[in-house]
CSV table of C-alpha atoms in Angstrom, one decimal:
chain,number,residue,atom,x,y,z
A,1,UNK,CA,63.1,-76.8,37.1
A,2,UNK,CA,63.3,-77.6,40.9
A,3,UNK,CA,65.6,-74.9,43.0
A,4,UNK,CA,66.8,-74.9,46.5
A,5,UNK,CA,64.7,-74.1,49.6
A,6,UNK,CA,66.9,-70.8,50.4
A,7,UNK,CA,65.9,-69.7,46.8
A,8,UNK,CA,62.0,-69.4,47.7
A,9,UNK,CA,61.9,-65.4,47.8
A,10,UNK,CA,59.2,-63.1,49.6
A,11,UNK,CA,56.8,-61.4,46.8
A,12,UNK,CA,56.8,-64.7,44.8
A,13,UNK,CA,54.7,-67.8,45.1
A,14,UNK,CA,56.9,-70.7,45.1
A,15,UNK,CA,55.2,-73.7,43.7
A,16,UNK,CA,56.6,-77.1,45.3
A,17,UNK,CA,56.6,-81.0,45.5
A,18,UNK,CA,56.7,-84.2,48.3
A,19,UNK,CA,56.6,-86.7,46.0
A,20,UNK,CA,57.3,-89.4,48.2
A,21,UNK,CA,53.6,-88.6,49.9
A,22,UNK,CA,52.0,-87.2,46.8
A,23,UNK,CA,51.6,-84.0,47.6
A,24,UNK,CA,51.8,-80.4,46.1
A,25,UNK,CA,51.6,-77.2,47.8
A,26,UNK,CA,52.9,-73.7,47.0
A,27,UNK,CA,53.5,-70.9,50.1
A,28,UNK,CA,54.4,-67.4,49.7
A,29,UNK,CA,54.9,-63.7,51.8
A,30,UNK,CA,54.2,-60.4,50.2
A,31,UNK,CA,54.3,-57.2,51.8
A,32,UNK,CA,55.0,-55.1,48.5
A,33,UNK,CA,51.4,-53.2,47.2
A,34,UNK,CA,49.4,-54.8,50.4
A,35,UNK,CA,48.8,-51.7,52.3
A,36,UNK,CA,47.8,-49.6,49.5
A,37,UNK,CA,45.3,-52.0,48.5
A,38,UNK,CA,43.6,-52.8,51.6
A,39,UNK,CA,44.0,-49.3,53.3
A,40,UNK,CA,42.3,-47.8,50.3
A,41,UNK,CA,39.2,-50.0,51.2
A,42,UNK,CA,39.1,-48.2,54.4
A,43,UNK,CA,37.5,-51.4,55.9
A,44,UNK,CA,37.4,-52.2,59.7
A,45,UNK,CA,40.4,-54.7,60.6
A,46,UNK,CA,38.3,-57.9,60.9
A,47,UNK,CA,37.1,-57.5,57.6
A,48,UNK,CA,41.0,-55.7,56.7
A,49,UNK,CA,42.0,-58.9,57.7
A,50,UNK,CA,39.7,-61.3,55.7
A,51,UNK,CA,40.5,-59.5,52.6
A,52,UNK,CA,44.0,-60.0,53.2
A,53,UNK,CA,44.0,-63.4,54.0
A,54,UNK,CA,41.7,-64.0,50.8
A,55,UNK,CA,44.3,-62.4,48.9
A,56,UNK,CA,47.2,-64.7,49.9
A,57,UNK,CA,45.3,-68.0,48.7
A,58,UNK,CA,44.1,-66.7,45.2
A,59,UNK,CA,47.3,-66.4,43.9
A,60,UNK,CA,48.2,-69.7,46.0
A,61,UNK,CA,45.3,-71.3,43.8
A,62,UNK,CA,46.1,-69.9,40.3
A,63,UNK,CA,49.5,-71.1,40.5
A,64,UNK,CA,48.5,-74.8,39.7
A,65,UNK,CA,45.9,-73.5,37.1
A,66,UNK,CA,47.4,-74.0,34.1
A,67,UNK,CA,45.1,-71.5,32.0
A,68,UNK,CA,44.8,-67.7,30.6
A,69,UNK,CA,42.8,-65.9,32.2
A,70,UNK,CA,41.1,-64.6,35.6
A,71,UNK,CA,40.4,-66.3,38.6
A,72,UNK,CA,38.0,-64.9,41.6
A,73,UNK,CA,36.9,-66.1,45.1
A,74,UNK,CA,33.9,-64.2,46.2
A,75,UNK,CA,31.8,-64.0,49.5
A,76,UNK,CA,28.0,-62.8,49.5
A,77,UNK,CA,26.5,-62.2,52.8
A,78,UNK,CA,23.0,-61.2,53.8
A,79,UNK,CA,24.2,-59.7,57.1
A,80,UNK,CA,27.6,-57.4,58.2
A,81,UNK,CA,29.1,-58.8,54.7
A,82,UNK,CA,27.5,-57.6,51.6
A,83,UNK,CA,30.1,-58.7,49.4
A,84,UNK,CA,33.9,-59.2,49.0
A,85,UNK,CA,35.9,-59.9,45.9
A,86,UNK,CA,39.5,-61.2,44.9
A,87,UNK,CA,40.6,-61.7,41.9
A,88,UNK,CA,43.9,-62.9,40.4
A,89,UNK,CA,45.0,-63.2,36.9
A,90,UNK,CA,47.3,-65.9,35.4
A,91,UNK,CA,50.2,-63.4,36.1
A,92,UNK,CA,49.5,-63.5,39.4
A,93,UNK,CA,48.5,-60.0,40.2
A,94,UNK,CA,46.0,-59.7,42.2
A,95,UNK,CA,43.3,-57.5,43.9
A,96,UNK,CA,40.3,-57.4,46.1
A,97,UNK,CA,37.6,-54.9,47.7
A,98,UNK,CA,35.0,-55.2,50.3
A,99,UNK,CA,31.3,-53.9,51.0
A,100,UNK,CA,30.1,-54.5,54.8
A,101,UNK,CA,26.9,-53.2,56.2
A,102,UNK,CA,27.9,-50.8,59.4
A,103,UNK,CA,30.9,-51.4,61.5
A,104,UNK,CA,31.3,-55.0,60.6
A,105,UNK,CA,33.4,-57.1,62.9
A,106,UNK,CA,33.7,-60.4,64.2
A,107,UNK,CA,35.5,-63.8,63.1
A,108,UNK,CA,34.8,-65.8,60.1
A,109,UNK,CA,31.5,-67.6,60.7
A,110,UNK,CA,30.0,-64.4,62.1
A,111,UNK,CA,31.2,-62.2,59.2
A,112,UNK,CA,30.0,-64.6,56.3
A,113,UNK,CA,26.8,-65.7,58.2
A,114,UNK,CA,24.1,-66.6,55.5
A,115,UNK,CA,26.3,-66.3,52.7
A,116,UNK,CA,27.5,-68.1,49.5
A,117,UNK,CA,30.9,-68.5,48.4
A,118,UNK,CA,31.9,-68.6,45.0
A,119,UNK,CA,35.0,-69.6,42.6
A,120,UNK,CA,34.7,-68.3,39.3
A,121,UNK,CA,37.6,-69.6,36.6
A,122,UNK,CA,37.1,-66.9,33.0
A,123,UNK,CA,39.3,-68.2,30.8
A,124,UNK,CA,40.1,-65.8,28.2
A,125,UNK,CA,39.1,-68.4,25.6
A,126,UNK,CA,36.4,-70.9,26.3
A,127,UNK,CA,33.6,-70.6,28.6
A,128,UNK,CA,33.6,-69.4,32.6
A,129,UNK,CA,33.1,-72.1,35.4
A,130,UNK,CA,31.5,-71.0,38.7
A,131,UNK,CA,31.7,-73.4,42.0
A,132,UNK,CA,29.0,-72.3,44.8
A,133,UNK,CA,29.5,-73.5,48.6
A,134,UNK,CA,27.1,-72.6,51.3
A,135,UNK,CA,29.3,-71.2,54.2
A,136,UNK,CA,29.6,-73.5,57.4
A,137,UNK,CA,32.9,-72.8,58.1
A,138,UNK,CA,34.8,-70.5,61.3
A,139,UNK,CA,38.0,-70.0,59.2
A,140,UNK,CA,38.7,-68.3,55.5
A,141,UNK,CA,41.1,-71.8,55.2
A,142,UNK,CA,38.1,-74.2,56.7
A,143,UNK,CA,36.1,-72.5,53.2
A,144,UNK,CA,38.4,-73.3,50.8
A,145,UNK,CA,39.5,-76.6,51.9
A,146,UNK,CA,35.3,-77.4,51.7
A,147,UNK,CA,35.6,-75.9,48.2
A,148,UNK,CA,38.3,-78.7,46.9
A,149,UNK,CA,36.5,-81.4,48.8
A,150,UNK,CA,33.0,-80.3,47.6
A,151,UNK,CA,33.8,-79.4,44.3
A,152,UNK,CA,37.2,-80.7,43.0
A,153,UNK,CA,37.1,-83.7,45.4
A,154,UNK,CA,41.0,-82.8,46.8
A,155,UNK,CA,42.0,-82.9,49.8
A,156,UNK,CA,43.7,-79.9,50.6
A,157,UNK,CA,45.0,-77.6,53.3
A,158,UNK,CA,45.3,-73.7,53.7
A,159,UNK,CA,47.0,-71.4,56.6
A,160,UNK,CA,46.4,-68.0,56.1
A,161,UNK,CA,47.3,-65.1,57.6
A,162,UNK,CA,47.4,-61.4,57.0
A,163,UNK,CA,48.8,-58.9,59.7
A,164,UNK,CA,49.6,-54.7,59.2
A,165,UNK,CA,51.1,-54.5,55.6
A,166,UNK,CA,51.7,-58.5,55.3
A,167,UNK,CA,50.1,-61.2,54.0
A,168,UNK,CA,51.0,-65.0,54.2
A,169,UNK,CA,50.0,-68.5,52.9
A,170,UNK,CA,50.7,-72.0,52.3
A,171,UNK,CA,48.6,-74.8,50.4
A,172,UNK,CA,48.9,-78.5,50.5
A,173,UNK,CA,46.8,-80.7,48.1
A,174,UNK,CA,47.2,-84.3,47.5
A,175,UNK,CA,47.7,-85.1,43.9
A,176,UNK,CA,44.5,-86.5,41.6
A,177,UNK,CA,46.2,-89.6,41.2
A,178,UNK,CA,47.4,-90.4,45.2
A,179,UNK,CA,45.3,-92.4,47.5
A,180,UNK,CA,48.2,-92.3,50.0
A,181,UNK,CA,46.3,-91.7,53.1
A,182,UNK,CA,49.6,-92.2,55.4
A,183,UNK,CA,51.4,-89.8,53.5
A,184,UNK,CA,48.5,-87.1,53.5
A,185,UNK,CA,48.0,-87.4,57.4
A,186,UNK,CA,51.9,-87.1,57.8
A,187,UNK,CA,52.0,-83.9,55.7
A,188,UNK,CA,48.6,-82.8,57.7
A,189,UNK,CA,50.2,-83.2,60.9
A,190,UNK,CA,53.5,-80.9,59.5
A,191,UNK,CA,51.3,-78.0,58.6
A,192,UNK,CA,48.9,-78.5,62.0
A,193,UNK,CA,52.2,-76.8,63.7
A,194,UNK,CA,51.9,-73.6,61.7
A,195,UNK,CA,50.9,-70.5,63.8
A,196,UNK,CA,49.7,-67.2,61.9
A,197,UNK,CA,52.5,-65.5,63.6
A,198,UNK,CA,54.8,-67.6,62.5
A,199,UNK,CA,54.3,-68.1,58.8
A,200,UNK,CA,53.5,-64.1,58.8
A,201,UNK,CA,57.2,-63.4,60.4
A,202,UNK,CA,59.0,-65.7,58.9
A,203,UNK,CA,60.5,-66.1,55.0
A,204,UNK,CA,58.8,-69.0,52.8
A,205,UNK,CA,62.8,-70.2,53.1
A,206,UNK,CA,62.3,-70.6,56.6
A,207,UNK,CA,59.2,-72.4,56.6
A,208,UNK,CA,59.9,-74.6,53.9
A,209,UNK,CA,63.0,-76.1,55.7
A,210,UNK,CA,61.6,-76.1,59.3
A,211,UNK,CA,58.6,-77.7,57.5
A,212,UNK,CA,60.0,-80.2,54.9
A,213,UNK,CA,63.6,-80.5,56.3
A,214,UNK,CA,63.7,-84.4,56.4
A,215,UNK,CA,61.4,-84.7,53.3
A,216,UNK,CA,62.4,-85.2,49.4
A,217,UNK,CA,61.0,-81.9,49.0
A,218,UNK,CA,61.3,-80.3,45.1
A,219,UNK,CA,60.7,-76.7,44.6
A,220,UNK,CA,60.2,-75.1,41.2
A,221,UNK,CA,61.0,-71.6,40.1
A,222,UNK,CA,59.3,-68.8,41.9
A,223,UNK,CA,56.4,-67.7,40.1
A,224,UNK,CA,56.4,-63.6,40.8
A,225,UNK,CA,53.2,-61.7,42.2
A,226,UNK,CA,51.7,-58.2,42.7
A,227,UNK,CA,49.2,-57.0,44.9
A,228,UNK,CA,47.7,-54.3,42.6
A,229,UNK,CA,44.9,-53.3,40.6
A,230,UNK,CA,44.6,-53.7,37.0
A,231,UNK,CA,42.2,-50.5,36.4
A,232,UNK,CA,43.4,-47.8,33.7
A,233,UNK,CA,42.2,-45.4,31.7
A,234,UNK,CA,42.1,-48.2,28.7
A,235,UNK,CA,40.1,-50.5,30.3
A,236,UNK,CA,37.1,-47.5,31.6
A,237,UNK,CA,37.4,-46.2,27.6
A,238,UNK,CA,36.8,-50.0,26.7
A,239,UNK,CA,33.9,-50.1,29.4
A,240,UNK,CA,32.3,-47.0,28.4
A,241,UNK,CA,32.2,-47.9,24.9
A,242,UNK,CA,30.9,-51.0,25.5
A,243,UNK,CA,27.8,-49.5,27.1
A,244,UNK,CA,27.1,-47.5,23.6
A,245,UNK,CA,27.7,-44.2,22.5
A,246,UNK,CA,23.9,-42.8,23.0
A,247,UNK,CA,23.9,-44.2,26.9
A,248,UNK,CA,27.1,-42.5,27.7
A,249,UNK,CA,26.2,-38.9,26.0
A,250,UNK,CA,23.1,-39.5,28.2
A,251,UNK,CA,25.2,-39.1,31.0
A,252,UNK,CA,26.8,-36.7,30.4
A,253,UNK,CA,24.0,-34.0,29.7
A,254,UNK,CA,22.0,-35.3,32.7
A,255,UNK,CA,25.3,-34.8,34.7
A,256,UNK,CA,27.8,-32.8,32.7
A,257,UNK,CA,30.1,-35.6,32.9
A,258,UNK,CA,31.4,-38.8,33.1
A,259,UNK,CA,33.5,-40.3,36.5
A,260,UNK,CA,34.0,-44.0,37.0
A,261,UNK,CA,35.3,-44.8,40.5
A,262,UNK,CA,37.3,-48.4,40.7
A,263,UNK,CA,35.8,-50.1,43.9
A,264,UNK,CA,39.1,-52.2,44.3
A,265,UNK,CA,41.8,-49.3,44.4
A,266,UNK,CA,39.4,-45.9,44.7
A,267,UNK,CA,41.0,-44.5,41.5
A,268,UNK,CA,38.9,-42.2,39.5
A,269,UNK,CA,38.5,-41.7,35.7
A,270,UNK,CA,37.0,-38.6,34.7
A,271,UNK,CA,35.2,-37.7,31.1
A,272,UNK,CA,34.2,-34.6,30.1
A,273,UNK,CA,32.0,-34.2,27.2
A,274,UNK,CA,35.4,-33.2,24.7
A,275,UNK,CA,36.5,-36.5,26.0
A,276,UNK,CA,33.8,-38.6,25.6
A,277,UNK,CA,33.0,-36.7,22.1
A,278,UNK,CA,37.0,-37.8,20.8
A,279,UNK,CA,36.5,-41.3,22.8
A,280,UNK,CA,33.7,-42.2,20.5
A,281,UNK,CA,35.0,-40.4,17.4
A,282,UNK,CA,37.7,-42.3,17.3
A,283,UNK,CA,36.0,-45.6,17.9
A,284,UNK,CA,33.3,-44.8,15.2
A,285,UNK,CA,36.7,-44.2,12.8
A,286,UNK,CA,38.4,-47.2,13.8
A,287,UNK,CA,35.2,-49.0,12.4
A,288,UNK,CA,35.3,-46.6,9.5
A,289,UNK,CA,39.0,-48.5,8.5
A,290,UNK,CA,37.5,-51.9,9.0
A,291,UNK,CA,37.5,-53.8,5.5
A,292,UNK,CA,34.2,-54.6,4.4
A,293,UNK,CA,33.2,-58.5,4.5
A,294,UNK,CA,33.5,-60.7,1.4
A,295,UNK,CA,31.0,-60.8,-0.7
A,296,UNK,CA,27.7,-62.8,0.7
A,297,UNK,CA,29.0,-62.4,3.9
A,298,UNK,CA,26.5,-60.1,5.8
């Protein structure tokens, strides 16, 4: 249902529409959960500020995804970055970590030099899809815009910005079904004007209107977001018994426990061998319950 431009909040992604050009977009400003998340990396700031700025367009991506599931954008990098993650789920929380080699520093290009990026859509029904694109580009927005053009063949336009405890973003795309080159140009030219300080400092409100003020623009209901991680002790039980019972007791009488470190948040989950004895107990009588299967079924 479309809403007013002064109803596009801070800590929501607020999906929107030109449809006199054809275009979508969706911007947002979150401050809530940011620091937390990328102070526990304990990165330096150039890469601090990549993370940030990746974390502002997943959720700016999922938002015109219409699936269940988990989407990530991941760098790999043979030089200063070894490997950064985001990932978003279709609820819009979202999280990322970083691995650099050494005091890692410098813009975009010389960051990612060598590297691969990657979008990976896992539905939670159906099978994953995976989009590689060799890095050429200086900016975090200049990548993804080659993503859509190499791989979904839309044109589309990021700024992203991610400052202190704040991140910030904005994404045009012109719809499947437009070939209005005018009208994409026009839009193009509107979001050429956006400074990083600017978008950072001011509300998606503001931008929309100083932006979009003599368009037919049509928003639709704010979508709310988190930055946070999704680790918990259910999901490390889950992972531990996936790996099998015998594996696990392995560990623990090499090591006298069990500790699982989450390398987006830096949470730890600890088992001792009571634990990881009542873990599987219980899994082994859950199984116990199970009905058996009809008969010839085996």
């Amino acid at each position: 249902m479309p809403i007013s431009p002064e109803q596009a909040p801070d800590e929501h992604v607020t999906p929107f529409l030109l449809p006199e050009h054809g275009v979508r977009g969706a911007i947002l400003r979150v401050s809530a959960g940011v620091a937390s998340m990328l102070d526990s990396q304990g990165q330096p700031p150039d890469v601090r500020r990549l993370l940030g700025q990746l974390c502002a367009a997943a959720p700016l991506m999922a938002a015109h995804l219409k699936f269940e599931g988990r989407m990530s954008l991941q760098i790999q990098s043979s030089d200063q970055l070894a490997l950064m993650v985001v990932q978003t789920e279709d609820t819009l929380r979202t999280r990322g970590m970083a691995r650099t080699r050494g005091e890692a520093s410098g813009d975009f290009a010389e960051l990612t030099r060598g590297g691969v990026f990657a979008v990976t859509i896992e539905p939670r029904s159906g099978r994953s899809y995976q989009a590689l694109v060799p890095l050429e580009a200086h900016r975090a927005a200049e990548a993804l815009e080659g993503y859509f053009a190499q791989s979904e063949q839309l044109p589309t336009r990021f700024v992203l910005a991610c400052e202190g405890d704040t991140i910030a973003g904005l994404l045009l795309q012109r719809l499947p079904e437009t070939q209005a080159d005018a009208g994409w140009e026009h839009v193009g030219a509107l979001i050429d004007t956006v400074e990083d300080t600017e978008i950072l400092a001011q509300s998606p409100a503001t931008m929309l209107h100083r932006l979009f003020h003599a368009e037919a623009l049509q928003l639709y209901g704010p979508l709310p977001m988190e930055v946070a991680c999704s680790c918990s002790q259910a999901r490390i039980s889950r992972m531990l018994l996936s790996l099998g019972e015998k594996e696990v007791r392995d560990i623990v009488a090499e090591q006298g426990s069990v500790t699982v470190h989450c390398d987006f948040c830096g949470a730890g989950y600890h088992y001792d061998a009571a634990q990881v004895q009542a873990l599987f107990a219980a899994e082994n009588a859950s199984a116990d319950d199970q009905p058996p299967p009809p008969a010839g079924l085996h």
